[in-house]
Coordinates of C-alpha atoms and ligand atoms in Angstrom, one line a residue:
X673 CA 37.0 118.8 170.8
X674 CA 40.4 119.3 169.7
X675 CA 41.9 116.6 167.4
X676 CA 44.9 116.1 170.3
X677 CA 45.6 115.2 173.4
X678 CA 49.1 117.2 174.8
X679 CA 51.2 115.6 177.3
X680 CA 54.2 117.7 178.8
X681 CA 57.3 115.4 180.4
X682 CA 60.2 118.0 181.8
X683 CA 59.0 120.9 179.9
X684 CA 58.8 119.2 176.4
X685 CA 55.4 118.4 174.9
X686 CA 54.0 115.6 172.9
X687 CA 50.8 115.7 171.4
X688 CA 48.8 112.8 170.8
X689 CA 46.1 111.5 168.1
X690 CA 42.8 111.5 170.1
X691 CA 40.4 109.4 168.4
X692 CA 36.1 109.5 168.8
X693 CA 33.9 106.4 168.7
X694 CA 30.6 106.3 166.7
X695 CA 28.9 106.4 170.8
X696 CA 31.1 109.6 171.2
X697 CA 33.7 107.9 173.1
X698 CA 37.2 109.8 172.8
X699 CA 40.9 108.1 173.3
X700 CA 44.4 109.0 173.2
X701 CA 46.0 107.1 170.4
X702 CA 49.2 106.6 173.0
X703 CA 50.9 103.7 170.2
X704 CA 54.0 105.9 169.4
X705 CA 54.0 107.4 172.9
X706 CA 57.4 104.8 174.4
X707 CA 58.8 106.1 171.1
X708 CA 58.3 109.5 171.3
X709 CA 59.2 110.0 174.7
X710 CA 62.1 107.8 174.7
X711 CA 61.2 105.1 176.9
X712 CA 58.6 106.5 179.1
X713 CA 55.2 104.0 179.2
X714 CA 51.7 103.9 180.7
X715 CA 50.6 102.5 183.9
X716 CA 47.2 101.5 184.7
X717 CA 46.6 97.8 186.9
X718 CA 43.4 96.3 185.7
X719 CA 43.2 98.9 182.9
X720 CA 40.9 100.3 184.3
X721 CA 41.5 103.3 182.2
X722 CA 43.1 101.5 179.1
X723 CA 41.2 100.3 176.0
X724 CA 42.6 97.3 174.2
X725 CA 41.2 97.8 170.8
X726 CA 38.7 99.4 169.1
X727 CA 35.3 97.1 168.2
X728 CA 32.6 97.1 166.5
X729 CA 30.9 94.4 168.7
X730 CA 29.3 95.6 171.9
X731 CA 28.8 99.0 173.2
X732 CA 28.5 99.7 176.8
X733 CA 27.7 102.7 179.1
X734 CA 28.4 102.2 182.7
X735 CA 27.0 105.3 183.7
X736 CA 23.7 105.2 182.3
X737 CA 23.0 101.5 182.1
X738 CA 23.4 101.2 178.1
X739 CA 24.3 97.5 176.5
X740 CA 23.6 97.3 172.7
X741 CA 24.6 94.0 170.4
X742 CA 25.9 95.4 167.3
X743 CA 23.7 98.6 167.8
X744 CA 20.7 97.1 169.3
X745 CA 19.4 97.4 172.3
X746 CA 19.4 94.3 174.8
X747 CA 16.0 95.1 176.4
X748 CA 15.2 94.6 172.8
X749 CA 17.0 91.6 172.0
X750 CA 15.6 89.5 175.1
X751 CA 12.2 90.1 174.1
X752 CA 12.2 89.7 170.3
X753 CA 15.1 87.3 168.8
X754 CA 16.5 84.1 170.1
X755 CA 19.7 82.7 171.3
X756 CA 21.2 81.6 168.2
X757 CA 19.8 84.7 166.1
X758 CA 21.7 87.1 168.6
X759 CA 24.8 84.6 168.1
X760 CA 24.4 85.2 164.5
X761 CA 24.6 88.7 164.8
X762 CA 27.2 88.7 167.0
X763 CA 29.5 86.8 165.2
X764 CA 28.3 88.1 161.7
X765 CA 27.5 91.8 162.1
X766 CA 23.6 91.9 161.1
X767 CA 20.6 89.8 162.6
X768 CA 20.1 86.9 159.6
X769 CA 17.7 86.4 157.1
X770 CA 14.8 83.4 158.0
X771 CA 17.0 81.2 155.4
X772 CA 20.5 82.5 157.0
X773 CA 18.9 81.2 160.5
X774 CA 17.9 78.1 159.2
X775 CA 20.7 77.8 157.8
X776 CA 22.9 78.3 160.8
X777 CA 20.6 75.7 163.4
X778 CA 20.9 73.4 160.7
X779 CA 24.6 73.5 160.1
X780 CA 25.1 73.5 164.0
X781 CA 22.5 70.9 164.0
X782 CA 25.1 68.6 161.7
X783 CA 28.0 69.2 163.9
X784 CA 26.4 68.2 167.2
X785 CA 27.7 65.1 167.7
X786 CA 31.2 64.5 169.7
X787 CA 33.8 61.7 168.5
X788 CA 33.3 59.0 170.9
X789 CA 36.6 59.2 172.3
X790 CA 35.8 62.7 174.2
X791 CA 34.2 60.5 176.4
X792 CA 37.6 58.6 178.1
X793 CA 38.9 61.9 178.6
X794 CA 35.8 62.8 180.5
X795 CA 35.9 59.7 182.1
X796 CA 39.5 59.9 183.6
X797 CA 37.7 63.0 185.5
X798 CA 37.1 62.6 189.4
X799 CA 33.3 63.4 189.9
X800 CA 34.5 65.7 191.9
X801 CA 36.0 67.5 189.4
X802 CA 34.6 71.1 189.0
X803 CA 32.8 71.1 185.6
X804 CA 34.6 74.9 184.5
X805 CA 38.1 72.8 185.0
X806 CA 36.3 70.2 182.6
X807 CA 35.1 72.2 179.9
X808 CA 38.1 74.2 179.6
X809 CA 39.8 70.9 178.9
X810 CA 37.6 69.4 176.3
X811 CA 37.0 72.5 174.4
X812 CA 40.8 72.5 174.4
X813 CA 40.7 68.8 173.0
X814 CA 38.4 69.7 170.7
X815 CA 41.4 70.7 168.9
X816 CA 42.8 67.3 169.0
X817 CA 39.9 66.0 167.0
X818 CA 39.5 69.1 164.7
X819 CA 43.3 69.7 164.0
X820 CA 42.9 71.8 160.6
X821 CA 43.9 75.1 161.8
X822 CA 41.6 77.6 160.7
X823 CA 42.2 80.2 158.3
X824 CA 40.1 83.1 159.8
X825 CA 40.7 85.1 156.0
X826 CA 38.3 82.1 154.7
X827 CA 34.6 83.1 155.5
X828 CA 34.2 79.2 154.8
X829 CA 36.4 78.2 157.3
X830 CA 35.6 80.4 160.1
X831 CA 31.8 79.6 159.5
X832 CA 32.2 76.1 159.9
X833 CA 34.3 76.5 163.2
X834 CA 31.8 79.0 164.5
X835 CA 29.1 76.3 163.6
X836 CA 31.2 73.0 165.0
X837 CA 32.0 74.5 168.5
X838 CA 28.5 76.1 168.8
X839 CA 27.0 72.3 167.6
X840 CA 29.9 70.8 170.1
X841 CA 29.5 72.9 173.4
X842 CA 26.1 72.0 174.4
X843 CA 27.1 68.2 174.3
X844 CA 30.2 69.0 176.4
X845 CA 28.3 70.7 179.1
X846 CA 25.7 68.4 179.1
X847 CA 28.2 65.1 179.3
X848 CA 30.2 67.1 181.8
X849 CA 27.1 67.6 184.3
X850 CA 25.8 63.9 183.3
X851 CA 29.0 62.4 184.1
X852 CA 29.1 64.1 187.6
X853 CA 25.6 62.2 188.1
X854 CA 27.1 58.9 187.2
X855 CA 24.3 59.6 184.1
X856 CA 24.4 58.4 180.4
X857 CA 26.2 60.1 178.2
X858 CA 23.6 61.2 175.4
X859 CA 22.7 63.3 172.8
X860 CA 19.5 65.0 172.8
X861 CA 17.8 65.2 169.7
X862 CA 18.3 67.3 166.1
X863 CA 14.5 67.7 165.7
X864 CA 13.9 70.2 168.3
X865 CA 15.1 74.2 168.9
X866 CA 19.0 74.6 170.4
X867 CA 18.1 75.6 174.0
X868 CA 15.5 72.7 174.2
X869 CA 18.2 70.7 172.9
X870 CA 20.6 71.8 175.7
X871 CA 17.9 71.0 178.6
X872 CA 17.1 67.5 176.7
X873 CA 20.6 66.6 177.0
X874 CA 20.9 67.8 180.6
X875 CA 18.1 66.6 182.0
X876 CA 16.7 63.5 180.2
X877 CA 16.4 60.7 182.2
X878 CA 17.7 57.1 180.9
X879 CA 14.1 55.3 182.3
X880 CA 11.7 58.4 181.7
X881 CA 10.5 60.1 178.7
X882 CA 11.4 63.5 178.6
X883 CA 8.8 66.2 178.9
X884 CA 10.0 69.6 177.8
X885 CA 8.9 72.5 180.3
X886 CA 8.3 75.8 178.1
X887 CA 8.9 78.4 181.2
X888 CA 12.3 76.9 181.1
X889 CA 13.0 77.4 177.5
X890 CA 12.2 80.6 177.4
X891 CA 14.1 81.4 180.8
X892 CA 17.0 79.6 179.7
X893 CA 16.9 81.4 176.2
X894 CA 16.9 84.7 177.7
X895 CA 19.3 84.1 180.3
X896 CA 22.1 82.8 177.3
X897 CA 21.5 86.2 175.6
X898 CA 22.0 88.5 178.5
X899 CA 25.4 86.7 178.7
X900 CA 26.6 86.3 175.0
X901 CA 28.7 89.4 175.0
X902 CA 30.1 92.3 177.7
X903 CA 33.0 93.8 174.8
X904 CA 36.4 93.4 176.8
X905 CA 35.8 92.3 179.9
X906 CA 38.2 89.7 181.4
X907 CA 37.1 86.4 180.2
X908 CA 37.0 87.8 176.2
X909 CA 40.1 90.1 176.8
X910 CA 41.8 86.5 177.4
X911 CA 40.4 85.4 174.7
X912 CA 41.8 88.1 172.2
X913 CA 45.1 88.0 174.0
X914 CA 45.3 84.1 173.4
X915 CA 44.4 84.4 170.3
X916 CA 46.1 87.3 169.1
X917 CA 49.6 85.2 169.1
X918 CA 47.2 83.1 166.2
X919 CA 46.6 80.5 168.8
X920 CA 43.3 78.0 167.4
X921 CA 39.5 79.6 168.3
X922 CA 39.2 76.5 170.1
X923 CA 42.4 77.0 172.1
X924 CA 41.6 80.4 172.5
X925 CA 37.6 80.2 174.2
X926 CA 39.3 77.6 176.8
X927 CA 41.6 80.1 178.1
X928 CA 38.5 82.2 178.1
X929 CA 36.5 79.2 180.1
X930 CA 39.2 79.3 182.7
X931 CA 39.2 83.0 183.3
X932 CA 35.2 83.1 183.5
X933 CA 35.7 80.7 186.3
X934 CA 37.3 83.1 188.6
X935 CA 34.8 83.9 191.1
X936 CA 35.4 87.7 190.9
X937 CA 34.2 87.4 187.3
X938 CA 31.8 84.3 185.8
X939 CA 32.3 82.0 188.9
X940 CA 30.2 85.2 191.1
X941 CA 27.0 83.6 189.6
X942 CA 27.7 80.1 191.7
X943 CA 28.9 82.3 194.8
X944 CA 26.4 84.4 194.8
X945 CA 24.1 81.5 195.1
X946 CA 26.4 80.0 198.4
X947 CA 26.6 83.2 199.9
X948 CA 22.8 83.3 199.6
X949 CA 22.2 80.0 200.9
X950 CA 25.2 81.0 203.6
X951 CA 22.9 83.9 204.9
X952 CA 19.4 81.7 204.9
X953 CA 21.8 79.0 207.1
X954 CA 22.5 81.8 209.3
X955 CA 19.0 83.0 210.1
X956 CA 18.3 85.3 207.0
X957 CA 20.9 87.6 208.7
X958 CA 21.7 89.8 206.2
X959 CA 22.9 93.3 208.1
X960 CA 25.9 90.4 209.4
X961 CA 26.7 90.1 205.8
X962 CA 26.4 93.4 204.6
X963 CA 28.6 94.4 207.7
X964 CA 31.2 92.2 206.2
X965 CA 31.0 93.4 202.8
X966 CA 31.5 96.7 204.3
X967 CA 34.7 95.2 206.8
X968 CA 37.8 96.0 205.2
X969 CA 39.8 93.9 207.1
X970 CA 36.9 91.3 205.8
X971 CA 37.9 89.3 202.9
X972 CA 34.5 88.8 202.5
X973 CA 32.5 90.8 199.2
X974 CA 28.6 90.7 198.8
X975 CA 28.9 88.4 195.3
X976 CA 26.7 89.7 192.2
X977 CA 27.3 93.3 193.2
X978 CA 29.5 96.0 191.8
X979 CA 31.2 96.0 188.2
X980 CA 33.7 97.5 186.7
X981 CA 31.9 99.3 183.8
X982 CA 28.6 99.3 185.1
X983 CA 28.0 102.8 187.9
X984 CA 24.2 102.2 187.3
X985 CA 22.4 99.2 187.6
X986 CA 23.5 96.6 185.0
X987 CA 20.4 96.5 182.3
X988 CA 21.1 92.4 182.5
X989 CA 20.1 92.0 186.1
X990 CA 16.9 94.0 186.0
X991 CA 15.9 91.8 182.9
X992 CA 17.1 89.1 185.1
X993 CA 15.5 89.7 188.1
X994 CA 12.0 90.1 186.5
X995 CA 12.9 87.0 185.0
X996 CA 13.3 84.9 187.8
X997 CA 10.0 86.9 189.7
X998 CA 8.5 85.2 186.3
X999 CA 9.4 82.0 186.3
X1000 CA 9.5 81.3 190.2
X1001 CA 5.5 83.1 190.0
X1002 CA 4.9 80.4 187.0
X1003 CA 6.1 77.5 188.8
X1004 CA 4.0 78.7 191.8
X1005 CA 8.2 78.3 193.9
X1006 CA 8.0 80.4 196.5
X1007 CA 12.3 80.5 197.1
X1008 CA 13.3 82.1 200.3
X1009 CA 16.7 82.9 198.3
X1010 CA 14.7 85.1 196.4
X1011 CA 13.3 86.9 199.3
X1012 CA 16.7 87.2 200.8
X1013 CA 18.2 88.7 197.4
X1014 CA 15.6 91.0 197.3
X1015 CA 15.8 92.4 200.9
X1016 CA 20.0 92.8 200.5
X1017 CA 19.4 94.6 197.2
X1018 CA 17.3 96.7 199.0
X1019 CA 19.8 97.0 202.0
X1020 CA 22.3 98.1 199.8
X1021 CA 20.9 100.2 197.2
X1022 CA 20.0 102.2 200.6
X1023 CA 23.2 102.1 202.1
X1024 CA 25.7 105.0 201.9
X1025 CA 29.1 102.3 201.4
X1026 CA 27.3 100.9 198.2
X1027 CA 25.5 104.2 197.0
X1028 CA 29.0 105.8 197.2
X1029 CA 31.0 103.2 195.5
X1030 CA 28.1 103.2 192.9
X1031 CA 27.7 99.5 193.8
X1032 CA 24.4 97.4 192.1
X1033 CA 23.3 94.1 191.3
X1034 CA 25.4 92.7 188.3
X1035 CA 24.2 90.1 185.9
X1036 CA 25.2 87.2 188.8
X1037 CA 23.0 88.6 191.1
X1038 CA 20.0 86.8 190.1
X1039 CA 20.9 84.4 187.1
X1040 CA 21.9 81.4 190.0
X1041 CA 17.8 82.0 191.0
X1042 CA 16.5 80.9 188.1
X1043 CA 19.2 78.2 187.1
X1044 CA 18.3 76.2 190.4
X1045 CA 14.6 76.8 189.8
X1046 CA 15.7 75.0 186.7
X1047 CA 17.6 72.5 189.0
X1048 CA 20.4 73.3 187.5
X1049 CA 23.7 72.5 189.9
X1050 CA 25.1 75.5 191.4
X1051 CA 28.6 74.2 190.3
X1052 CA 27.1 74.1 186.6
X1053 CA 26.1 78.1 186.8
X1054 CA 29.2 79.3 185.4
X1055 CA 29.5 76.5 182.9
X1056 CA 25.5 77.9 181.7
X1057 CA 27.6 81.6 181.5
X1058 CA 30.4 79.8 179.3
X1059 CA 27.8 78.4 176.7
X1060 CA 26.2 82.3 177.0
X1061 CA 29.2 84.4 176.2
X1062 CA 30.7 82.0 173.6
X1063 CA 28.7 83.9 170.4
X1064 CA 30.7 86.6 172.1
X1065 CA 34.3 85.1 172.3
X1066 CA 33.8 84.4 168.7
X1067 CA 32.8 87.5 167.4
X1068 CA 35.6 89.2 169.5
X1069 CA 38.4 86.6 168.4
X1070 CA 37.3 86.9 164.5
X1071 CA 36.9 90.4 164.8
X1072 CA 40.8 90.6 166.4
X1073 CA 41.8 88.3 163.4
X1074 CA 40.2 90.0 160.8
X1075 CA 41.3 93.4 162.0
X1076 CA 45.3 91.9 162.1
X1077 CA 45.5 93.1 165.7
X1078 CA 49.4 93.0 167.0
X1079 CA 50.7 89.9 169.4
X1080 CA 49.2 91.5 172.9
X1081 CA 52.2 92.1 174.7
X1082 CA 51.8 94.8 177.5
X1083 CA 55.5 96.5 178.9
X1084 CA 55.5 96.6 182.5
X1085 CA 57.6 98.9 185.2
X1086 CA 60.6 96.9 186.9
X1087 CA 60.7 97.6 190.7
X1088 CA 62.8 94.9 191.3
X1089 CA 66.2 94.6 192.7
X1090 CA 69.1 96.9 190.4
X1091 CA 72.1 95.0 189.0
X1092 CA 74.2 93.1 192.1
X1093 CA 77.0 90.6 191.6
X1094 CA 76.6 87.1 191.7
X1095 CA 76.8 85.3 195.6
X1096 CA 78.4 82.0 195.8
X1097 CA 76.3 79.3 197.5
X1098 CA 78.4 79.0 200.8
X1099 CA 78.4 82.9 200.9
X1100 CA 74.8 83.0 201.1
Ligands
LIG1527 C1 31.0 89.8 185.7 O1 33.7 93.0 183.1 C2 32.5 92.5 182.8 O2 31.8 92.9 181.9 C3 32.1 91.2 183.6 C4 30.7 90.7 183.4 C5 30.6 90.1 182.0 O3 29.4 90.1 181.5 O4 31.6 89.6 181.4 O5 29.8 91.7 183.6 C6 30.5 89.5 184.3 O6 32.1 89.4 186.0 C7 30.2 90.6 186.7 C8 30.9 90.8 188.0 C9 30.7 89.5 188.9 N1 31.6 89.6 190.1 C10 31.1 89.8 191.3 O7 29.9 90.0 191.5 C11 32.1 89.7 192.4 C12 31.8 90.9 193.4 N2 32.2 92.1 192.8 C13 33.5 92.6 192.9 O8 34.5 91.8 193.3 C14 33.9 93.8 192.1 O9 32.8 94.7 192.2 C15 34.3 93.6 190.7 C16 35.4 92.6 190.5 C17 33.1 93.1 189.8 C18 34.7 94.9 190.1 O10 35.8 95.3 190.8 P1 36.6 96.7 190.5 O11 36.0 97.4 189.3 O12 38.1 96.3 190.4 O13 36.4 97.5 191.7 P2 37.2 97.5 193.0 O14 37.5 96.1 193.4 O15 38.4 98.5 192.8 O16 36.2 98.1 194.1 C19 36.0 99.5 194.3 C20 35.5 99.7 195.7 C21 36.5 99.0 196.7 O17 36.3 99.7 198.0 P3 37.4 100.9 198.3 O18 38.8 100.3 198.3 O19 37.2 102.0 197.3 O20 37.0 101.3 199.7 O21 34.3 99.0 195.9 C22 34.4 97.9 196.8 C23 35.9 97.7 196.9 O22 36.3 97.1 198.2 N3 33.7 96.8 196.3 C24 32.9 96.0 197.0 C25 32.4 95.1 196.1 N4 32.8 95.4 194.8 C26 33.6 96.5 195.0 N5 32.7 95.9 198.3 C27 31.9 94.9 198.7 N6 31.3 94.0 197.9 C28 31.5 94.1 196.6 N7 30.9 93.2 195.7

C-alpha cells in the first residue's frame, strides 16, 4: 500500500498522509487538506465515510460481524468476565487484577449514595416525565453537588470520578423509575454484587422482602456488557465533542444520555418493543409491517434493524437473542413478542429490500424481550442502555482528554443566500 493518498483539484495534485490501524484499517490524514488546497473542504452528512479520531478502545468490523473490547472478543467477554470487570477494562486499558476488581466495586461501593437533595429535583418531575429526559438532568446536576472539576492529567482524579458516577448512576435510574411508581426512594444494599444492586434498588418493594432472581442477574449482566461500548457511534461521538471543548465528564455523558434517547439510536430498544406490541394488536400481521418498512413514502422503519457499521449481523444481537430464548425457556414465559420477532427476522433476512440494503437485527432487536421478562418498563429500556454504555463514554472521554484531542469543530458548505443589501421594514 503506498504511504499516500493523491488527490488532483484542476490539474494540481496534493498528496496526502494515509495512515493504517493495528486491524489494517487505512485513512487519509486530510488535517492540512483546507490548507493546502486553499480553502477547499470535505463533505460527508453523517460521516458516514469520516473518522473522528483514532482509538484504542473498540474495534469494529461491520462486514464480518467483529466487536472486540480492548482486543477481546465480545462472544468472549459475555461469557467469562462481568459488568464492572469489562468497565475496568474499558476505562483502564487491561482486564484488572482480583485486588484491582475489588478494589474498584469497593470504591464504587463508597460512592453509591446520592446527596439527599437530588431528590427535590426529582420530585419537581411530572410522572409523566420520560426517565431519558430525567437522567440526563441529574447526571448533569451531579455536577452541582461534585463541583471540583476534574483534572483528567491526575490518574487520582479521574479514578475517583469514574468510580463516583459509576457508584451514582445506578441510584439515579433506580429513583428515576421508583419515582414514576409513586415508590420509595431507596438504596439497595453495599453487601451484594453491582447488577444485583441495580435490580434491588429497582425492584424492592417497601412491604416485601426482596428475593433476588439469579436468571435475572446474569441476564441483566450480560445485556450491560453487550452495550458498554460501540467506538464512535452517536451517543459517544457527543460525548467526545462535548467534552472535547473541556466541558465536566459529568456534563459530558448527559449530552450523551440525550443523544441515546433518539429513537433512531438507543431509544430503538423501547420502539422496537411498541412496534412489536403494535403488530401483536394488529393480528400478528407482520407482511403489513414489513410492507411499510419497505413504503418509501412510509415514515415508518422496522425498529432494531439495520446499522450503520454493522453489513452482517451485529454479534450483540445473536448473543442477545439466545439470551432472551434462555431466560424466557428458564422462566417457563412463553412471550408471543418473541414469536413475532422471530418470524419478522425471518421475513426479512429472506427478503430481497433487507438482503440488499444488508439490513439485520441490531443490538435493540431483542434487548426490550428480555428487559420486560424482567418487568422492566419499556420507557426504562433506554435508560438500562445508558447505565450499559457509560464504561464506554468514559473510556472514550478520558481517552479524548488524555490524547489532547482539538475543540471538535467541523466547517460546513454555505448554500445560503449571497450578500444582498439591507430591506427596510415597510419595504418588505
Ligand atoms: C444503535 O452506531 C452505533 O454503533 C449504534 C449502536 C450502539 O451500540 O451505539 O449500535 C446502537 O443505535 C443501533 C441502531 C438502532 N436503531 C434502529 O434500530 C432504528 C432503525 N434503523 C435505522 O433507522 C437505520 O438502520 C440506522 C439509523 C440504524 C442506520 O441508518 P443509516 O446507516 O443512516 O442508513 P440509511 O438510513 O442511509 O439507510 C440505508 C437504506 C435506506 O434505503 P434507501 O434510501 O437506500 O432505499 O436502508 C433503509 C433506508 O431507508 N433502511 C431501512 C431501515 N434502516 C435503513 N428501511 C427500513 N427499516 C429500517 N430499519
Amino acid at each position: 500500500m503506498s504511504k499516500t493518498a493523491t488527490l488532483e483539484i484542476d490539474g494540481k495534485k496534493y498528496d496526502f498522509p494515509l495512515i493504517t490501524g493495528t486491524e489494517n484499517e487505512v485513512a487519509i490524514d486530510i488535517s492540512n487538506l483546507r490548507a493546502a488546497t486553499e480553502g477547499v473542504i470535505t463533505l460527508d452528512s453523517g460521516f458516514k465515510n469520516t473518522g473522528s479520531c483514532e482509538s484504542a478502545i473498540t474495534f469494529l468490523d461491520g462486514e464480518k460481524g467483529i466487536l472486540r473490547y480492548r482486543g477481546y472478543a465480545i462472544e468472549e467477554l459475555a461469557q467469562k468476565v462481568d459488568f464492572l470487570e469489562v468497565a475496568y477494562l474499558l476505562i483502564f486499558g487491561e482486564l484488572p487484577t482480583k485486588e484491582q476488581n475489588d478494589k474498584f466495586h469497593d470504591d464504587i461501593r463508597a460512592q453509591s449514595v446520592v446527596d439527599e437533595d437530588v431528590k427535590k429535583i426529582l420530585e419537581a418531575f411530572p410522572k409523566t416525565a420520560h426517565p431519558m429526559g430525567i437522567i440526563s438532568s441529574l447526571t448533569s446536576a451531579l455536577t452541582a453537588f461534585n463541583p471540583s472539576v476534574v483534572n483528567v492529567e491526575s490518574d487520582v482524579d479521574m479514578y475517583n470520578s469514574v468510580v463516583k458516577i459509576l457508584g451514582k448512576m445506578p441510584v439515579l435510574v433506580a429513583w428515576t423509575m421508583r419515582k414514576k411508581q409513586g415508590l420509595p426512594l431507596d438504596y439497595g444494599d453495599d453487601s451484594i454484587g453491582y447488577v444485583e444492586n441495580i435490580l434491588k434498588m429497582m425492584f424492592k418493594k417497601p412491604n416485601a422482602e426482596y428475593k433476588q432472581n439469579q436468571i435475572f442477574i446474569d441476564a441483566l449482566d450480560k445485556l450491560l456488557i453487550l452495550h458498554a461500548d460501540h467506538e464512535q457511534n452517536c451517543s459517544t461521538s457527543t460525548v467526545r465533542i462535548v467534552g472535547s471543548a473541556h466541558a465536566g465528564l459529568f456534563a459530558s455523558i448527559s449530552a450523551g444520555i440525550s443523544a441515546l434517547w433518539g429513537p433512531l439510536h438507543g431509544g430503538a430498544n423501547q420502539a422496537v418493543l411498541e412496534m412489536l406490541q403494535a403488530i401483536e394488536a394488529d393480528g400478528g400481521d407482520t407482511k403489513k409491517y414489513m410492507a411499510k418498512a419497505k413504503d418509501k413514502n412510509d415514515p415508518f422503519r422496522l425498529m432494531g434493524f439495520g446499522h450503520r457499521v454493522y453489513k452482517n449481523f451485529d454479534p450483540r444481537a445473536k448473543i442477545i437473542k439466545q439470551a432472551a430464548d434462555q431466560v424466557l425457556n428458564d422462566l417457563g414465559i412463553e412471550d408471543p413478542i418473541l414469536d413475532i420477532a422471530k418470524s419478522l427476522e425471518k421475513e426479512a433476512l429472506e427478503d430481497p429490500y433487507f438482503v440488499e440494503r444488508k439490513l439485520y437485527p441490531n443490538v435493540d432487536f431483542y434487548s426490550g424481550i428480555i428487559y420486560r421478562a424482567m418487568g422492566i418498563p419499556t420507557e426504562m429500556f433506554t435508560v438500562m442502555f445508558a447505565i450499559g454504555r457509560l464504561p464506554g463514554w468514559i473510556a472514550q472521554y478520558r481517552e479524548m482528554r488524555l490524547r489532547k484531542e482539538p475543540i471538535g469543530r467541523p466547517r460546513q458548505l454555505y448554500t445560503g443566500a449571497t450578500l444582498r443589501p439591507f430591506v427596510e421594514v415597510d419595504k418588505r
